[in-house]
Amino acid sequence: PAMFILAPVYFLAALAECNRTPLDIPEAESELVSGYHTEYSGMRFGFFFMAEYAMMIVVSGIAVTLFLGGWSTGIAPVEHWLTSEFKSQNGVMIPVFHWFGTLIHLIAFGIKTCSLVLLMMWIRWTLPRFRVDQMMTLCWKKLIPLGLLCLLLVSVWMVVRIPLAAKLGTDTLNHITFFLRLCFALGVIGWLGWFFLSPLTLKQQAQYEIKA
């Protein structure tokens, strides 16, 4: 149920790890004149950029695997059409796909991964760069506590879901999980609406006046 919150937490952490805007502090203007980017040119500089985009593809692939269904298209009729048969393994029915089903799943995984890479590029073209203190505040005071809270919630859920499944049944447990995910989604959307629509505090107004 906490995946709805963990997905943006992971994505923001991936932006910081890949040195992407607005968290690209190693590429700040103050470091461009004396940082490692000015010490290399030509293909050596190209290798730096190739490594950065390769890392974007890797973290996007992990995000697709964890949060976006991996290779699955997410469309039940399409998945049924791609399946040739089902075989039993340890009491679990596992689908066996046609050869073109595997190809389509590979294409679906690539489309999802490239979409996240495009989103990273879109953010770089749109948002300004954070200051160092803003990035540290976001990471240490926001993302880490939120990630630890979600870890606690997921741990509790994994402990209680087994007796719940035995007592209530798998279908009822799926309905409960859907309801919890819906509550998480509505809570996050409501918090975002409150955050962006609430009036500025005196401290925030003073900061805007200083910037102006």
PDB file of C-alpha atoms in Angstrom:
ATOM      1  CA  PRO A   1       0.000   0.000   0.000  1.00  0.00           C
ATOM      2  CA  ALA A   2       2.884   2.414   0.618  1.00  0.00           C
ATOM      3  CA  MET A   3       4.218   2.067  -2.936  1.00  0.00           C
ATOM      4  CA  PHE A   4       2.298   5.203  -3.959  1.00  0.00           C
ATOM      5  CA  ILE A   5       4.534   7.206  -1.604  1.00  0.00           C
ATOM      6  CA  LEU A   6       7.728   5.223  -2.133  1.00  0.00           C
ATOM      7  CA  ALA A   7       7.652   5.726  -5.917  1.00  0.00           C
ATOM      8  CA  PRO A   8       8.175   9.544  -5.840  1.00  0.00           C
ATOM      9  CA  VAL A   9      10.660   9.133  -2.962  1.00  0.00           C
ATOM     10  CA  TYR A  10      12.704   6.738  -5.095  1.00  0.00           C
ATOM     11  CA  PHE A  11      12.420   8.972  -8.149  1.00  0.00           C
ATOM     12  CA  LEU A  12      13.643  12.071  -6.286  1.00  0.00           C
ATOM     13  CA  ALA A  13      16.522  10.077  -4.803  1.00  0.00           C
ATOM     14  CA  ALA A  14      17.359   8.801  -8.306  1.00  0.00           C
ATOM     15  CA  LEU A  15      17.456  12.385  -9.607  1.00  0.00           C
ATOM     16  CA  ALA A  16      19.919  13.314  -6.872  1.00  0.00           C
ATOM     17  CA  GLU A  17      22.034  10.197  -7.444  1.00  0.00           C
ATOM     18  CA  CYS A  18      22.205  10.819 -11.200  1.00  0.00           C
ATOM     19  CA  ASN A  19      23.123  14.509 -10.640  1.00  0.00           C
ATOM     20  CA  ARG A  20      20.076  15.670 -12.556  1.00  0.00           C
ATOM     21  CA  THR A  21      18.357  19.051 -12.234  1.00  0.00           C
ATOM     22  CA  PRO A  22      17.190  20.351  -9.794  1.00  0.00           C
ATOM     23  CA  LEU A  23      19.653  18.333  -7.690  1.00  0.00           C
ATOM     24  CA  ASP A  24      22.721  18.579  -9.922  1.00  0.00           C
ATOM     25  CA  ILE A  25      24.982  20.292  -7.407  1.00  0.00           C
ATOM     26  CA  PRO A  26      28.215  18.859  -8.972  1.00  0.00           C
ATOM     27  CA  GLU A  27      27.336  20.791 -12.148  1.00  0.00           C
ATOM     28  CA  ALA A  28      26.618  24.102 -10.389  1.00  0.00           C
ATOM     29  CA  GLU A  29      27.929  27.288 -11.952  1.00  0.00           C
ATOM     30  CA  SER A  30      30.474  27.791  -9.186  1.00  0.00           C
ATOM     31  CA  GLU A  31      32.063  24.436 -10.022  1.00  0.00           C
ATOM     32  CA  LEU A  32      32.024  24.655 -13.816  1.00  0.00           C
ATOM     33  CA  VAL A  33      35.137  26.836 -13.854  1.00  0.00           C
ATOM     34  CA  SER A  34      37.242  24.489 -11.723  1.00  0.00           C
ATOM     35  CA  GLY A  35      35.371  21.171 -11.491  1.00  0.00           C
ATOM     36  CA  TYR A  36      36.071  17.892 -13.193  1.00  0.00           C
ATOM     37  CA  HIS A  37      34.049  18.875 -16.282  1.00  0.00           C
ATOM     38  CA  THR A  38      36.687  21.414 -17.327  1.00  0.00           C
ATOM     39  CA  GLU A  39      39.532  18.906 -16.914  1.00  0.00           C
ATOM     40  CA  TYR A  40      38.303  16.692 -19.747  1.00  0.00           C
ATOM     41  CA  SER A  41      37.283  17.342 -23.320  1.00  0.00           C
ATOM     42  CA  GLY A  42      36.375  15.382 -26.411  1.00  0.00           C
ATOM     43  CA  MET A  43      35.696  11.675 -25.885  1.00  0.00           C
ATOM     44  CA  ARG A  44      36.700  11.781 -22.218  1.00  0.00           C
ATOM     45  CA  PHE A  45      33.975  14.308 -21.543  1.00  0.00           C
ATOM     46  CA  GLY A  46      31.659  12.199 -23.714  1.00  0.00           C
ATOM     47  CA  PHE A  47      32.313   9.180 -21.479  1.00  0.00           C
ATOM     48  CA  PHE A  48      31.187  11.207 -18.460  1.00  0.00           C
ATOM     49  CA  PHE A  49      27.927  12.092 -20.190  1.00  0.00           C
ATOM     50  CA  MET A  50      27.446   8.539 -21.480  1.00  0.00           C
ATOM     51  CA  ALA A  51      27.896   7.202 -17.938  1.00  0.00           C
ATOM     52  CA  GLU A  52      25.359   9.737 -16.635  1.00  0.00           C
ATOM     53  CA  TYR A  53      22.702   8.719 -19.154  1.00  0.00           C
ATOM     54  CA  ALA A  54      23.484   5.026 -18.662  1.00  0.00           C
ATOM     55  CA  MET A  55      22.854   5.528 -14.946  1.00  0.00           C
ATOM     56  CA  MET A  56      19.547   7.231 -15.759  1.00  0.00           C
ATOM     57  CA  ILE A  57      18.501   4.174 -17.786  1.00  0.00           C
ATOM     58  CA  VAL A  58      19.510   1.825 -14.954  1.00  0.00           C
ATOM     59  CA  VAL A  59      17.591   3.670 -12.205  1.00  0.00           C
ATOM     60  CA  SER A  60      14.596   4.042 -14.546  1.00  0.00           C
ATOM     61  CA  GLY A  61      14.647   0.299 -15.243  1.00  0.00           C
ATOM     62  CA  ILE A  62      14.699  -0.415 -11.503  1.00  0.00           C
ATOM     63  CA  ALA A  63      11.771   2.004 -11.011  1.00  0.00           C
ATOM     64  CA  VAL A  64       9.803   0.259 -13.767  1.00  0.00           C
ATOM     65  CA  THR A  65      10.487  -3.137 -12.180  1.00  0.00           C
ATOM     66  CA  LEU A  66       9.490  -2.025  -8.673  1.00  0.00           C
ATOM     67  CA  PHE A  67       6.605   0.364  -9.277  1.00  0.00           C
ATOM     68  CA  LEU A  68       5.301   0.202 -12.863  1.00  0.00           C
ATOM     69  CA  GLY A  69       4.684  -3.484 -13.428  1.00  0.00           C
ATOM     70  CA  GLY A  70       7.977  -4.319 -15.114  1.00  0.00           C
ATOM     71  CA  TRP A  71       7.518  -6.015 -18.485  1.00  0.00           C
ATOM     72  CA  SER A  72       3.720  -6.358 -18.145  1.00  0.00           C
ATOM     73  CA  THR A  73       1.524  -4.265 -20.406  1.00  0.00           C
ATOM     74  CA  GLY A  74      -1.105  -3.984 -17.667  1.00  0.00           C
ATOM     75  CA  ILE A  75      -3.927  -4.807 -20.120  1.00  0.00           C
ATOM     76  CA  ALA A  76      -5.612  -8.125 -19.274  1.00  0.00           C
ATOM     77  CA  PRO A  77      -6.907  -8.993 -22.814  1.00  0.00           C
ATOM     78  CA  VAL A  78      -3.452  -8.312 -24.277  1.00  0.00           C
ATOM     79  CA  GLU A  79      -1.747 -10.476 -21.648  1.00  0.00           C
ATOM     80  CA  HIS A  80      -4.246 -13.281 -22.331  1.00  0.00           C
ATOM     81  CA  TRP A  81      -3.560 -13.034 -26.064  1.00  0.00           C
ATOM     82  CA  LEU A  82       0.193 -13.208 -25.457  1.00  0.00           C
ATOM     83  CA  THR A  83      -0.100 -16.309 -23.239  1.00  0.00           C
ATOM     84  CA  SER A  84       0.169 -19.745 -24.846  1.00  0.00           C
ATOM     85  CA  GLU A  85      -0.446 -21.921 -21.773  1.00  0.00           C
ATOM     86  CA  PHE A  86      -0.163 -22.146 -17.991  1.00  0.00           C
ATOM     87  CA  LYS A  87       2.071 -24.564 -16.118  1.00  0.00           C
ATOM     88  CA  SER A  88       2.061 -25.420 -12.427  1.00  0.00           C
ATOM     89  CA  GLN A  89       5.180 -24.756 -10.374  1.00  0.00           C
ATOM     90  CA  ASN A  90       5.065 -25.374  -6.610  1.00  0.00           C
ATOM     91  CA  GLY A  91       1.288 -25.140  -6.718  1.00  0.00           C
ATOM     92  CA  VAL A  92       1.322 -21.784  -8.533  1.00  0.00           C
ATOM     93  CA  MET A  93       0.068 -21.406 -12.105  1.00  0.00           C
ATOM     94  CA  ILE A  94       2.737 -19.624 -14.166  1.00  0.00           C
ATOM     95  CA  PRO A  95       1.953 -18.295 -17.667  1.00  0.00           C
ATOM     96  CA  VAL A  96       4.044 -19.348 -20.646  1.00  0.00           C
ATOM     97  CA  PHE A  97       4.142 -16.691 -23.374  1.00  0.00           C
ATOM     98  CA  HIS A  98       4.466 -16.927 -27.135  1.00  0.00           C
ATOM     99  CA  TRP A  99       7.720 -15.772 -28.702  1.00  0.00           C
ATOM    100  CA  PHE A 100       6.071 -12.541 -29.848  1.00  0.00           C
ATOM    101  CA  GLY A 101       4.696 -12.117 -26.325  1.00  0.00           C
ATOM    102  CA  THR A 102       8.220 -11.981 -24.964  1.00  0.00           C
ATOM    103  CA  LEU A 103       9.148  -9.457 -27.652  1.00  0.00           C
ATOM    104  CA  ILE A 104       6.147  -7.243 -26.862  1.00  0.00           C
ATOM    105  CA  HIS A 105       6.945  -7.407 -23.148  1.00  0.00           C
ATOM    106  CA  LEU A 106      10.501  -6.320 -23.903  1.00  0.00           C
ATOM    107  CA  ILE A 107       9.159  -3.402 -25.955  1.00  0.00           C
ATOM    108  CA  ALA A 108       6.749  -2.464 -23.139  1.00  0.00           C
ATOM    109  CA  PHE A 109       9.597  -2.470 -20.618  1.00  0.00           C
ATOM    110  CA  GLY A 110      11.705  -0.298 -22.921  1.00  0.00           C
ATOM    111  CA  ILE A 111       8.857   2.188 -23.460  1.00  0.00           C
ATOM    112  CA  LYS A 112       8.298   2.557 -19.709  1.00  0.00           C
ATOM    113  CA  THR A 113      12.027   2.996 -19.065  1.00  0.00           C
ATOM    114  CA  CYS A 114      12.450   5.561 -21.839  1.00  0.00           C
ATOM    115  CA  SER A 115       9.393   7.439 -20.543  1.00  0.00           C
ATOM    116  CA  LEU A 116      11.042   7.869 -17.143  1.00  0.00           C
ATOM    117  CA  VAL A 117      14.282   8.984 -18.804  1.00  0.00           C
ATOM    118  CA  LEU A 118      12.261  11.516 -20.824  1.00  0.00           C
ATOM    119  CA  LEU A 119      10.653  12.704 -17.571  1.00  0.00           C
ATOM    120  CA  MET A 120      14.131  13.274 -16.110  1.00  0.00           C
ATOM    121  CA  MET A 121      15.070  15.308 -19.184  1.00  0.00           C
ATOM    122  CA  TRP A 122      11.806  17.249 -18.980  1.00  0.00           C
ATOM    123  CA  ILE A 123      12.521  18.157 -15.359  1.00  0.00           C
ATOM    124  CA  ARG A 124      16.008  19.334 -16.360  1.00  0.00           C
ATOM    125  CA  TRP A 125      14.535  21.639 -19.000  1.00  0.00           C
ATOM    126  CA  THR A 126      11.882  23.027 -16.634  1.00  0.00           C
ATOM    127  CA  LEU A 127      13.004  23.420 -13.024  1.00  0.00           C
ATOM    128  CA  PRO A 128      15.751  25.666 -11.626  1.00  0.00           C
ATOM    129  CA  ARG A 129      18.582  24.251  -9.540  1.00  0.00           C
ATOM    130  CA  PHE A 130      18.246  23.839  -5.771  1.00  0.00           C
ATOM    131  CA  ARG A 131      20.702  25.337  -3.355  1.00  0.00           C
ATOM    132  CA  VAL A 132      22.891  22.960  -1.351  1.00  0.00           C
ATOM    133  CA  ASP A 133      20.989  23.633   1.875  1.00  0.00           C
ATOM    134  CA  GLN A 134      17.660  23.070   0.117  1.00  0.00           C
ATOM    135  CA  MET A 135      18.832  19.726  -1.260  1.00  0.00           C
ATOM    136  CA  MET A 136      20.143  18.606   2.135  1.00  0.00           C
ATOM    137  CA  THR A 137      16.873  19.667   3.796  1.00  0.00           C
ATOM    138  CA  LEU A 138      14.854  17.735   1.223  1.00  0.00           C
ATOM    139  CA  CYS A 139      16.979  14.600   1.586  1.00  0.00           C
ATOM    140  CA  TRP A 140      17.618  14.494   5.350  1.00  0.00           C
ATOM    141  CA  LYS A 141      14.437  16.078   6.725  1.00  0.00           C
ATOM    142  CA  LYS A 142      11.884  14.918   4.163  1.00  0.00           C
ATOM    143  CA  LEU A 143      12.860  11.879   2.107  1.00  0.00           C
ATOM    144  CA  ILE A 144      14.723   9.837   4.742  1.00  0.00           C
ATOM    145  CA  PRO A 145      12.012  10.128   7.460  1.00  0.00           C
ATOM    146  CA  LEU A 146       9.320   9.435   4.857  1.00  0.00           C
ATOM    147  CA  GLY A 147      11.222   6.412   3.566  1.00  0.00           C
ATOM    148  CA  LEU A 148      11.724   5.047   7.100  1.00  0.00           C
ATOM    149  CA  LEU A 149       8.029   5.571   7.860  1.00  0.00           C
ATOM    150  CA  CYS A 150       7.051   3.672   4.708  1.00  0.00           C
ATOM    151  CA  LEU A 151       9.519   0.912   5.646  1.00  0.00           C
ATOM    152  CA  LEU A 152       7.795   0.589   9.027  1.00  0.00           C
ATOM    153  CA  LEU A 153       4.343   0.529   7.404  1.00  0.00           C
ATOM    154  CA  VAL A 154       5.372  -2.085   4.840  1.00  0.00           C
ATOM    155  CA  SER A 155       6.962  -4.238   7.584  1.00  0.00           C
ATOM    156  CA  VAL A 156       3.768  -4.133   9.646  1.00  0.00           C
ATOM    157  CA  TRP A 157       1.684  -4.913   6.561  1.00  0.00           C
ATOM    158  CA  MET A 158       3.845  -7.916   5.628  1.00  0.00           C
ATOM    159  CA  VAL A 159       3.429  -9.293   9.156  1.00  0.00           C
ATOM    160  CA  VAL A 160      -0.360  -8.904   9.342  1.00  0.00           C
ATOM    161  CA  ARG A 161      -1.215  -9.802   5.730  1.00  0.00           C
ATOM    162  CA  ILE A 162      -0.548 -13.550   6.135  1.00  0.00           C
ATOM    163  CA  PRO A 163      -3.054 -14.101   8.988  1.00  0.00           C
ATOM    164  CA  LEU A 164      -5.465 -11.735   7.233  1.00  0.00           C
ATOM    165  CA  ALA A 165      -5.236 -13.760   4.021  1.00  0.00           C
ATOM    166  CA  ALA A 166      -5.820 -16.988   5.953  1.00  0.00           C
ATOM    167  CA  LYS A 167      -8.787 -15.546   7.835  1.00  0.00           C
ATOM    168  CA  LEU A 168     -10.491 -13.310   5.260  1.00  0.00           C
ATOM    169  CA  GLY A 169      -9.410 -14.836   1.959  1.00  0.00           C
ATOM    170  CA  THR A 170      -7.270 -13.538  -0.889  1.00  0.00           C
ATOM    171  CA  ASP A 171     -10.057 -11.593  -2.616  1.00  0.00           C
ATOM    172  CA  THR A 172     -10.980  -9.686   0.534  1.00  0.00           C
ATOM    173  CA  LEU A 173      -7.308  -8.935   1.164  1.00  0.00           C
ATOM    174  CA  ASN A 174      -6.992  -7.563  -2.368  1.00  0.00           C
ATOM    175  CA  HIS A 175      -9.949  -5.244  -1.721  1.00  0.00           C
ATOM    176  CA  ILE A 176      -8.362  -4.066   1.539  1.00  0.00           C
ATOM    177  CA  THR A 177      -5.070  -3.417  -0.251  1.00  0.00           C
ATOM    178  CA  PHE A 178      -6.848  -1.418  -2.949  1.00  0.00           C
ATOM    179  CA  PHE A 179      -8.657   0.647  -0.294  1.00  0.00           C
ATOM    180  CA  LEU A 180      -5.378   1.379   1.522  1.00  0.00           C
ATOM    181  CA  ARG A 181      -3.702   2.412  -1.735  1.00  0.00           C
ATOM    182  CA  LEU A 182      -6.645   4.690  -2.491  1.00  0.00           C
ATOM    183  CA  CYS A 183      -6.338   6.275   0.965  1.00  0.00           C
ATOM    184  CA  PHE A 184      -2.608   6.820   0.424  1.00  0.00           C
ATOM    185  CA  ALA A 185      -3.249   8.372  -2.992  1.00  0.00           C
ATOM    186  CA  LEU A 186      -5.976  10.702  -1.751  1.00  0.00           C
ATOM    187  CA  GLY A 187      -3.860  11.678   1.256  1.00  0.00           C
ATOM    188  CA  VAL A 188      -0.842  12.574  -0.886  1.00  0.00           C
ATOM    189  CA  ILE A 189      -2.980  14.482  -3.409  1.00  0.00           C
ATOM    190  CA  GLY A 190      -4.709  16.347  -0.592  1.00  0.00           C
ATOM    191  CA  TRP A 191      -1.390  17.237   1.020  1.00  0.00           C
ATOM    192  CA  LEU A 192      -0.030  18.509  -2.307  1.00  0.00           C
ATOM    193  CA  GLY A 193      -3.140  20.645  -2.791  1.00  0.00           C
ATOM    194  CA  TRP A 194      -2.829  22.054   0.730  1.00  0.00           C
ATOM    195  CA  PHE A 195       0.904  22.699   0.247  1.00  0.00           C
ATOM    196  CA  PHE A 196       0.530  24.646  -3.003  1.00  0.00           C
ATOM    197  CA  LEU A 197      -2.694  26.476  -2.130  1.00  0.00           C
ATOM    198  CA  SER A 198      -1.876  27.456   1.456  1.00  0.00           C
ATOM    199  CA  PRO A 199      -0.755  31.093   1.989  1.00  0.00           C
ATOM    200  CA  LEU A 200       2.915  31.876   2.504  1.00  0.00           C
ATOM    201  CA  THR A 201       4.261  32.142   6.029  1.00  0.00           C
ATOM    202  CA  LEU A 202       6.054  35.272   7.247  1.00  0.00           C
ATOM    203  CA  LYS A 203       9.406  33.519   6.846  1.00  0.00           C
ATOM    204  CA  GLN A 204       8.625  32.533   3.251  1.00  0.00           C
ATOM    205  CA  GLN A 205       7.439  36.057   2.462  1.00  0.00           C
ATOM    206  CA  ALA A 206      10.687  37.454   3.840  1.00  0.00           C
ATOM    207  CA  GLN A 207      12.702  35.047   1.679  1.00  0.00           C
ATOM    208  CA  TYR A 208      10.802  36.074  -1.449  1.00  0.00           C
ATOM    209  CA  GLU A 209      11.335  39.760  -0.626  1.00  0.00           C
ATOM    210  CA  ILE A 210      15.073  39.183  -0.204  1.00  0.00           C
ATOM    211  CA  LYS A 211      15.258  37.371  -3.566  1.00  0.00           C
ATOM    212  CA  ALA A 212      13.294  40.128  -5.276  1.00  0.00           C
TER     213      ALA A 212
END
